[in-house]
Tab-separated table of C-alpha atoms and ligand atoms in Angstrom:
chain	number	residue	atom	x	y	z
S	1	MET	CA	132.809	136.701	106.816
S	2	VAL	CA	136.656	137.869	108.309
S	3	THR	CA	137.244	141.150	109.841
S	4	GLU	CA	140.512	142.497	107.956
S	5	ASP	CA	141.670	143.101	111.449
S	6	GLU	CA	141.544	139.364	111.525
S	7	ALA	CA	143.617	139.220	108.320
S	8	MET	CA	146.348	141.358	109.600
S	9	ARG	CA	147.129	139.240	112.602
S	10	ARG	CA	147.015	136.143	110.042
S	11	ALA	CA	149.400	138.176	107.134
S	12	ILE	CA	151.642	138.753	110.238
S	13	ALA	CA	151.738	135.297	110.825
S	14	LEU	CA	152.050	134.361	107.990
S	15	ALA	CA	154.880	136.537	107.470
S	16	VAL	CA	156.611	135.083	109.312
S	17	ARG	CA	158.104	131.773	108.115
S	18	GLY	CA	159.973	133.595	105.234
S	19	LEU	CA	162.201	134.372	108.416
S	20	GLY	CA	165.882	133.863	106.285
S	21	THR	CA	164.528	132.915	103.012
S	22	THR	CA	164.084	136.441	102.116
S	23	SER	CA	166.554	138.956	102.628
S	24	PRO	CA	167.597	141.501	101.728
S	25	ASN	CA	163.755	142.310	101.112
S	26	PRO	CA	161.701	141.607	104.516
S	27	VAL	CA	159.255	139.265	106.121
S	28	VAL	CA	155.547	139.927	104.480
S	29	GLY	CA	152.280	138.615	104.370
S	30	GLU	CA	149.245	137.338	102.979
S	31	GLY	CA	150.229	134.562	100.888
S	32	PHE	CA	154.198	135.498	102.097
S	33	HIS	CA	156.816	136.434	100.129
S	34	ALA	CA	158.967	132.442	100.418
S	35	TYR	CA	161.863	133.268	99.441
S	36	ALA	CA	164.217	136.605	97.355
S	37	GLY	CA	163.565	137.092	94.280
S	38	GLY	CA	160.487	134.593	94.752
S	39	PRO	CA	156.873	136.851	93.960
S	40	HIS	CA	156.282	138.844	97.013
S	41	ALA	CA	153.289	137.741	99.021
S	42	GLU	CA	150.793	140.471	97.672
S	43	ILE	CA	150.954	138.653	93.932
S	44	VAL	CA	150.794	135.233	95.745
S	45	ALA	CA	147.489	136.557	97.323
S	46	LEU	CA	146.637	137.764	94.293
S	47	ALA	CA	146.938	135.320	91.887
S	48	GLN	CA	145.064	133.006	94.232
S	49	ALA	CA	142.003	134.747	94.545
S	50	GLY	CA	141.971	135.985	90.763
S	51	GLU	CA	138.902	137.855	89.803
S	52	LEU	CA	137.877	137.540	93.364
S	53	ALA	CA	140.199	139.975	93.647
S	54	ARG	CA	138.462	142.883	91.859
S	55	GLY	CA	136.127	144.912	94.176
S	56	GLY	CA	138.153	143.494	96.692
S	57	THR	CA	140.498	144.427	100.192
S	58	ALA	CA	144.057	143.445	100.272
S	59	VAL	CA	145.493	143.336	104.132
S	60	VAL	CA	149.026	143.221	104.296
S	61	SER	CA	152.007	143.789	107.308
S	62	LEU	CA	154.099	146.214	105.054
S	63	GLU	CA	153.083	149.168	102.581
S	64	PRO	CA	153.101	147.141	99.125
S	65	CYS	CA	156.673	148.382	97.047
S	66	ASN	CA	156.166	150.956	94.547
S	67	HIS	CA	159.685	149.873	92.177
S	68	THR	CA	160.761	147.491	89.535
S	69	GLY	CA	163.106	144.739	91.172
S	70	ARG	CA	163.598	141.167	90.322
S	71	THR	CA	160.090	141.515	90.872
S	72	GLY	CA	157.577	144.183	89.436
S	73	PRO	CA	155.789	146.540	91.589
S	74	CYS	CA	152.970	145.118	93.162
S	75	ALA	CA	151.461	148.728	94.412
S	76	GLN	CA	150.429	148.822	90.587
S	77	ALA	CA	149.432	144.819	90.566
S	78	LEU	CA	147.233	146.098	93.071
S	79	ILE	CA	145.754	148.367	90.642
S	80	ARG	CA	145.466	145.941	87.843
S	81	ALA	CA	143.507	143.876	89.925
S	82	GLY	CA	140.711	146.111	91.072
S	83	VAL	CA	141.138	145.926	94.705
S	84	ARG	CA	139.399	148.156	96.178
S	85	ARG	CA	140.985	149.024	99.382
S	86	VAL	CA	144.339	148.414	100.953
S	87	VAL	CA	144.842	147.685	104.693
S	88	ILE	CA	148.466	148.074	105.202
S	89	ALA	CA	150.590	148.214	108.703
S	90	VAL	CA	154.401	149.521	108.706
S	91	ASP	CA	155.676	151.718	105.577
S	92	ASP	CA	158.050	150.297	103.408
S	93	PRO	CA	160.643	151.948	105.231
S	94	THR	CA	163.684	151.863	102.151
S	95	HIS	CA	163.613	154.486	99.715
S	96	VAL	CA	163.966	152.520	96.819
S	97	ALA	CA	160.710	149.757	97.980
S	98	ALA	CA	158.505	152.971	99.363
S	99	GLY	CA	155.356	155.290	98.244
S	100	GLY	CA	153.575	151.861	97.470
S	101	ALA	CA	150.637	153.305	99.663
S	102	ALA	CA	150.813	156.927	97.612
S	103	THR	CA	150.743	155.012	94.878
S	104	LEU	CA	147.491	153.261	95.193
S	105	ARG	CA	146.228	156.329	96.860
S	106	GLY	CA	146.758	157.802	93.139
S	107	ALA	CA	144.961	155.891	92.322
S	108	GLY	CA	141.860	156.044	93.402
S	109	VAL	CA	142.119	153.251	96.023
S	110	GLN	CA	141.687	153.139	99.683
S	111	VAL	CA	144.527	153.016	101.856
S	112	GLU	CA	144.403	152.082	105.886
S	113	THR	CA	148.025	152.503	107.872
S	114	GLY	CA	149.225	151.592	111.161
S	115	VAL	CA	146.707	148.434	111.906
S	116	ARG	CA	148.447	146.508	114.210
S	117	ARG	CA	151.324	148.588	113.442
S	118	ARG	CA	153.373	146.410	116.835
S	119	GLU	CA	152.899	143.232	116.104
S	120	ALA	CA	153.578	143.451	112.612
S	121	GLU	CA	157.216	145.299	113.409
S	122	GLN	CA	157.721	142.626	116.144
S	123	GLY	CA	157.603	140.170	113.710
S	124	ASN	CA	159.968	141.551	111.089
S	125	VAL	CA	161.848	143.752	113.814
S	126	ALA	CA	165.173	142.146	112.205
S	127	TRP	CA	164.578	143.016	109.074
S	128	LEU	CA	163.147	146.802	109.451
S	129	THR	CA	166.224	147.351	111.512
S	130	ALA	CA	168.620	146.210	109.259
S	131	VAL	CA	167.402	148.687	107.192
S	132	ARG	CA	166.555	151.884	108.098
S	133	ARG	CA	169.851	151.593	109.885
S	134	GLY	CA	172.343	150.150	106.899
S	135	LEU	CA	173.463	147.709	109.184
S	136	PRO	CA	172.011	144.376	109.739
S	137	PHE	CA	170.493	142.678	113.453
S	138	VAL	CA	173.365	141.034	115.464
S	139	THR	CA	171.934	137.934	117.690
S	140	TRP	CA	174.725	136.606	120.243
S	141	LYS	CA	173.300	133.556	120.888
S	142	PHE	CA	175.152	131.083	123.309
S	143	ALA	CA	175.569	128.521	125.677
S	144	ALA	CA	176.085	128.358	129.306
S	145	THR	CA	175.911	125.898	132.319
S	146	LEU	CA	174.135	127.940	135.479
S	147	ASP	CA	177.447	129.144	136.512
S	148	GLY	CA	177.932	131.021	132.953
S	149	ARG	CA	180.785	129.092	132.180
S	150	SER	CA	180.732	128.052	128.332
S	151	ALA	CA	183.512	126.177	128.202
S	152	ALA	CA	185.166	123.232	130.815
S	153	ALA	CA	188.748	124.084	132.333
S	154	ASP	CA	189.895	121.211	129.280
S	155	GLY	CA	188.677	123.097	126.580
S	156	THR	CA	185.497	120.909	126.341
S	157	SER	CA	182.207	122.819	125.761
S	158	GLN	CA	180.243	120.628	122.641
S	159	TRP	CA	177.219	119.373	124.812
S	160	ILE	CA	176.726	121.567	127.485
S	161	THR	CA	173.055	121.829	126.777
S	162	SER	CA	170.390	119.100	125.949
S	163	ALA	CA	170.136	117.093	122.015
S	164	PRO	CA	166.595	119.442	122.412
S	165	ALA	CA	168.474	122.955	123.148
S	166	ARG	CA	170.838	122.312	119.748
S	167	ALA	CA	168.346	121.496	118.124
S	168	ASP	CA	166.509	124.612	118.640
S	169	VAL	CA	169.401	126.531	117.798
S	170	HIS	CA	169.631	124.671	114.088
S	171	THR	CA	165.944	126.356	114.175
S	172	LEU	CA	167.407	129.512	115.477
S	173	ARG	CA	169.899	129.875	112.297
S	174	GLY	CA	167.498	128.752	109.598
S	175	THR	CA	166.248	132.355	109.643
S	176	MET	CA	169.113	134.262	110.360
S	177	ASP	CA	171.107	135.221	106.672
S	178	ALA	CA	174.691	134.956	108.002
S	179	ILE	CA	176.307	132.903	111.472
S	180	VAL	CA	179.040	134.504	113.501
S	181	ALA	CA	182.342	133.133	114.473
S	182	GLY	CA	185.303	133.747	115.925
S	183	VAL	CA	187.977	131.178	114.334
S	184	GLY	CA	189.376	130.517	118.589
S	185	THR	CA	186.350	128.711	117.936
S	186	VAL	CA	186.696	127.337	114.459
S	187	ILE	CA	189.933	126.542	115.870
S	188	ALA	CA	188.868	124.963	119.501
S	189	ASP	CA	185.192	123.333	118.231
S	190	ASP	CA	185.659	122.378	114.316
S	191	PRO	CA	182.057	123.150	114.343
S	192	GLN	CA	179.880	123.208	110.995
S	193	LEU	CA	177.986	126.391	111.485
S	194	THR	CA	175.749	124.762	109.464
S	195	VAL	CA	171.394	123.709	109.611
S	196	ARG	CA	171.144	120.622	109.827
S	197	ASP	CA	168.334	118.210	110.889
S	198	LEU	CA	171.105	116.391	114.066
S	199	ARG	CA	169.371	112.999	114.432
S	200	ASP	CA	170.433	112.033	110.392
S	201	GLY	CA	173.255	115.451	109.425
S	202	THR	CA	170.333	116.378	107.083
S	203	LEU	CA	171.283	119.733	105.669
S	204	ALA	CA	168.114	122.162	105.228
S	205	ILE	CA	168.486	123.164	101.451
S	206	THR	CA	168.452	126.876	102.106
S	207	GLN	CA	172.158	127.872	104.594
S	208	PRO	CA	172.935	131.265	106.353
S	209	LEU	CA	176.702	132.256	105.316
S	210	ARG	CA	178.792	131.801	107.720
S	211	VAL	CA	181.697	133.512	108.279
S	212	VAL	CA	185.324	133.298	110.397
S	213	LEU	CA	186.788	135.955	112.342
S	214	ASP	CA	190.654	136.223	111.240
S	215	SER	CA	192.719	138.543	111.318
S	216	ALA	CA	195.258	136.417	110.505
S	217	GLY	CA	194.434	134.081	108.045
S	218	ARG	CA	195.125	130.603	110.920
S	219	THR	CA	191.780	129.062	109.496
S	220	PRO	CA	193.157	125.403	108.971
S	221	ALA	CA	193.027	123.768	105.656
S	222	LYS	CA	190.791	121.385	106.852
S	223	ALA	CA	187.934	122.971	108.787
S	224	ARG	CA	184.626	121.866	108.685
S	225	VAL	CA	183.305	125.636	107.696
S	226	ARG	CA	185.852	125.252	104.857
S	227	ASP	CA	183.438	122.348	103.434
S	228	ALA	CA	180.892	122.784	100.096
S	229	ALA	CA	177.835	122.204	103.087
S	230	ALA	CA	177.108	126.356	102.681
S	231	PRO	CA	178.980	129.121	101.099
S	232	THR	CA	181.757	130.761	103.723
S	233	TRP	CA	183.775	133.979	103.299
S	234	ILE	CA	187.140	134.395	105.934
S	235	VAL	CA	187.188	137.550	107.523
S	236	THR	CA	191.031	138.648	107.493
S	237	THR	CA	191.913	142.088	108.143
S	238	ALA	CA	193.441	142.171	104.192
S	239	GLU	CA	189.666	142.116	103.364
S	240	VAL	CA	187.724	144.515	105.187
S	241	GLY	CA	190.203	146.301	107.629
S	242	SER	CA	191.372	146.357	111.108
S	243	GLY	CA	190.126	147.924	114.209
S	244	PRO	CA	191.973	149.414	116.964
S	245	ASP	CA	193.078	146.602	118.532
S	246	GLY	CA	194.294	145.270	114.570
S	247	ARG	CA	192.087	142.521	114.643
S	248	VAL	CA	189.104	143.157	112.269
S	249	ASP	CA	186.851	145.736	111.598
S	250	LEU	CA	183.098	144.622	112.978
S	251	HIS	CA	181.654	147.208	111.748
S	252	ALA	CA	183.083	146.974	108.566
S	253	LEU	CA	182.336	143.321	108.939
S	254	LEU	CA	179.068	143.526	108.901
S	255	ALA	CA	178.495	147.419	106.337
S	256	ALA	CA	180.203	144.734	104.311
S	257	LEU	CA	177.540	142.165	105.008
S	258	PHE	CA	174.899	144.897	104.259
S	259	GLY	CA	175.989	145.192	101.176
S	260	ARG	CA	175.915	141.919	100.286
S	261	GLY	CA	172.076	141.837	101.149
S	262	ILE	CA	172.616	139.883	104.752
S	263	ARG	CA	170.030	141.239	107.565
S	264	SER	CA	170.359	139.349	110.064
S	265	VAL	CA	173.569	137.885	111.523
S	266	LEU	CA	173.510	135.267	114.448
S	267	LEU	CA	176.851	135.084	115.995
S	268	GLU	CA	178.172	132.030	117.435
S	269	GLY	CA	181.210	133.114	118.636
S	270	GLY	CA	182.671	132.496	121.401
S	271	PRO	CA	183.570	134.824	124.837
S	272	THR	CA	186.228	136.867	122.967
S	273	LEU	CA	184.214	137.917	119.660
S	274	ALA	CA	181.163	138.365	121.310
S	275	GLY	CA	182.707	140.530	124.117
S	276	ALA	CA	184.195	142.291	121.373
S	277	PHE	CA	180.832	143.167	119.386
S	278	LEU	CA	178.895	143.696	122.830
S	279	ALA	CA	181.713	145.912	124.034
S	280	ALA	CA	181.246	148.100	119.758
S	281	GLY	CA	177.574	148.198	120.764
S	282	LEU	CA	176.868	146.290	117.907
S	283	VAL	CA	174.643	143.280	119.079
S	284	ASP	CA	170.207	143.732	118.930
S	285	GLN	CA	169.521	140.534	121.013
S	286	VAL	CA	170.961	138.287	123.201
S	287	ILE	CA	169.745	134.372	122.966
S	288	GLY	CA	171.203	132.175	126.089
S	289	TYR	CA	170.390	128.689	126.758
S	290	VAL	CA	171.320	128.149	130.150
S	291	SER	CA	172.053	124.781	131.173
S	292	PRO	CA	170.975	123.202	134.648
S	293	LYS	CA	174.723	121.780	134.736
S	294	LEU	CA	178.095	123.407	137.619
S	295	LEU	CA	181.087	123.497	135.983
S	296	GLY	CA	183.094	125.711	138.117
S	297	ALA	CA	185.468	126.472	135.861
S	298	GLY	CA	186.339	127.043	131.873
S	299	LYS	CA	186.362	130.219	130.253
S	300	ALA	CA	183.213	132.144	130.837
S	301	ALA	CA	179.633	132.683	128.736
S	302	LEU	CA	181.769	136.559	128.131
S	303	GLN	CA	184.697	138.590	128.097
S	304	ASP	CA	185.589	141.776	127.332
S	305	ALA	CA	182.662	143.690	126.561
S	306	GLY	CA	184.089	146.696	128.016
S	307	VAL	CA	182.165	146.330	131.058
S	308	THR	CA	183.962	147.172	134.814
S	309	THR	CA	181.746	148.493	136.919
S	310	ILE	CA	177.823	147.509	137.503
S	311	ASP	CA	177.406	150.627	136.865
S	312	GLU	CA	178.513	150.097	132.722
S	313	ALA	CA	176.564	146.251	132.807
S	314	ILE	CA	175.094	145.960	129.607
S	315	GLU	CA	170.948	146.247	130.502
S	316	LEU	CA	168.557	143.870	128.654
S	317	ASP	CA	164.691	143.956	128.576
S	318	LEU	CA	163.880	140.055	128.444
S	319	THR	CA	161.309	138.930	126.125
S	320	ASP	CA	161.010	135.643	126.325
S	321	ILE	CA	161.883	132.530	128.883
S	322	THR	CA	161.540	128.846	127.028
S	323	GLN	CA	162.212	125.862	128.964
S	324	ILE	CA	163.903	123.527	126.178
S	325	GLY	CA	163.687	119.517	128.126
S	326	PRO	CA	166.444	120.783	130.913
S	327	ASP	CA	167.530	123.789	129.746
S	328	LEU	CA	166.216	127.269	129.322
S	329	ARG	CA	166.387	129.963	126.956
S	330	PHE	CA	166.256	133.082	127.776
S	331	THR	CA	165.691	135.892	124.657
S	332	ALA	CA	166.230	139.098	125.629
S	333	SER	CA	166.903	142.921	123.537
S	334	LEU	CA	169.486	145.065	124.786
S	335	ARG	CA	169.025	148.826	125.042
S	336	GLN	CA	170.112	150.559	122.722
S	337	LYS	CA	171.863	154.047	122.729
S	338	PRO	CA	170.924	156.432	119.883
S	339	SER	CA	174.790	156.909	119.647
S	340	ASP	CA	175.416	152.833	119.139
S	341	HIS	CA	174.215	153.447	115.278
S	342	PRO	CA	175.101	155.417	112.523
S	343	ALA	CA	171.426	156.722	111.519
S	344	HIS	CA	170.707	155.466	107.640
S	345	HIS	CA	171.876	156.421	104.578
S	346	PRO	CA	168.855	156.546	102.749
S	347	ASN	CA	171.880	155.925	99.840
S	348	SER	CA	173.727	153.581	101.566
S	349	GLU	CA	174.629	150.067	100.296
S	350	TRP	CA	171.040	148.968	100.187
S	351	LYS	CA	170.331	146.691	96.688
S	352	GLY	CA	166.668	146.654	96.550
S	353	PHE	CA	164.182	143.772	96.025
L	1	NAP	N1	179.802	127.966	124.732
L	1	NAP	C1	178.856	128.308	123.604
L	1	NAP	O1	178.510	128.647	122.965
L	1	NAP	C2	180.290	128.474	123.087
L	1	NAP	C3	180.464	129.446	121.646
L	1	NAP	C4	181.276	129.182	120.948
L	1	NAP	C5	182.142	129.040	121.644
L	1	NAP	N2	182.511	128.417	122.952
L	1	NAP	C6	184.049	128.006	123.257
L	1	NAP	O2	184.888	129.869	123.698
L	1	NAP	C7	185.922	128.865	123.616
L	1	NAP	C8	187.316	129.621	122.045
L	1	NAP	O3	186.567	131.205	122.445
L	1	NAP	P1	187.433	132.311	122.395
L	1	NAP	O4	186.939	133.562	122.347
L	1	NAP	O5	189.027	132.252	121.672
L	1	NAP	O6	186.701	132.531	120.515
L	1	NAP	P2	186.301	133.260	119.481
L	1	NAP	O7	185.218	134.467	119.579
L	1	NAP	O8	185.193	133.002	118.616
L	1	NAP	O9	187.079	133.755	118.911
L	1	NAP	C9	188.286	134.611	119.216
L	1	NAP	C10	189.123	135.244	117.785
L	1	NAP	O10	188.461	136.219	117.201
L	1	NAP	C11	189.444	136.503	116.425
L	1	NAP	N3	188.701	137.635	116.188
L	1	NAP	C12	188.787	138.498	114.553
L	1	NAP	N4	188.498	140.069	114.637
L	1	NAP	C13	188.090	139.761	116.271
L	1	NAP	C14	187.509	141.403	116.501
L	1	NAP	N5	186.740	142.208	115.865
L	1	NAP	N6	186.945	141.511	118.135
L	1	NAP	C15	188.225	140.187	118.991
L	1	NAP	N7	188.067	138.609	118.184
L	1	NAP	C16	188.632	138.654	116.948
L	1	NAP	C17	190.630	136.399	116.972
L	1	NAP	O11	191.611	136.276	116.645
L	1	NAP	P3	192.793	136.954	115.569
L	1	NAP	O12	193.452	137.662	116.437
L	1	NAP	O13	193.576	135.809	114.724
L	1	NAP	O14	191.878	137.702	114.291
L	1	NAP	C18	190.447	135.668	118.144
L	1	NAP	O15	191.267	135.403	119.263
L	1	NAP	C19	186.440	127.464	122.875
L	1	NAP	O16	186.792	126.892	124.096
L	1	NAP	C20	184.969	127.238	122.330
L	1	NAP	O17	184.346	126.205	122.791
L	1	NAP	C21	181.604	128.602	123.667
């Protein structure tokens, strides 16, 4: 007999499997929500349980949705299946889908919320952060030598880290809705910015949107980001407007991406774009792959992040350190100030399920 607590731990672990393919919807557990437009976790689980669901307990990492979007409301499906009790980790923060718990209670179903909330929030942090404020969750990823260089003096940078670390980046990309780079990186390195198997180049079935920030449209006609391997958006100031420096307005860009259903962004640009995102307070998480090499010259991993004195250093909380082959991967979250992001307005571009 599985306890409710064990079931919740499993629900949270299952939910993470949907990362990268469920947006604009959240990853939710119990069965799991595998792709946007596909059945939500509850529906998958109910189908598996069949008649056994009657009189049973459903354990879910996110409050069952209460509205009809691309799929029907899960709260109603649970009621129809005769579920007696529903255990929920996190309340749904979206105004369109919230209210499932109230609907269930109204139908006489026993509901308990907040079970293992912190763990469930952690597993779903990008989606929850994004929908709460109406802007995607941004992870800045970089590779650097031990002395903090992201390219050698001659501009070469592609092989800073080892093959296992580069493979890990592809796994990371696969959990994201969009990959963002600056035109500087596109011109210097001509990256493809896809999710693929590095041994034979096989492309993953689901590809994040490739986004190139290119104020004046300098992306070369033959750039690999323009190939057919994945969708691409080359963003000029004419499309989303310009910031005070005359370049692509980063806040407007993120709002536009949110409007397109993007909830998580991997920023893979060079030091200029990373500095601009950090200076604007638009980065949530940093993942640094650090290789035990020294260059002594060449581009720093980060430039012009708006810091001039040590008191202004951008402070991070380390959440993970993992050795990958000969390299180290540091994961850290930014200490966000409440003023960094606009409050999420319930009527902003949220598109729903
Ligand atoms: N090791 C690593 O992790 C890593 C990763 C990526 C790149 N790199 C290296 O970095 C170097 C390229 O550096 P980079 O700094 O030129 O690349 P970048 O940061 O990717 O691109 C910078 C360009 O982005 C455009 N941009 C558009 N909107 C912007 C905004 N709001 N703020 C800032 N920039 C904006 C600007 O060009 P416009 O003004 O024309 O729009 C700017 O010059 C290469 O040597 C590459 O190998 C290393």
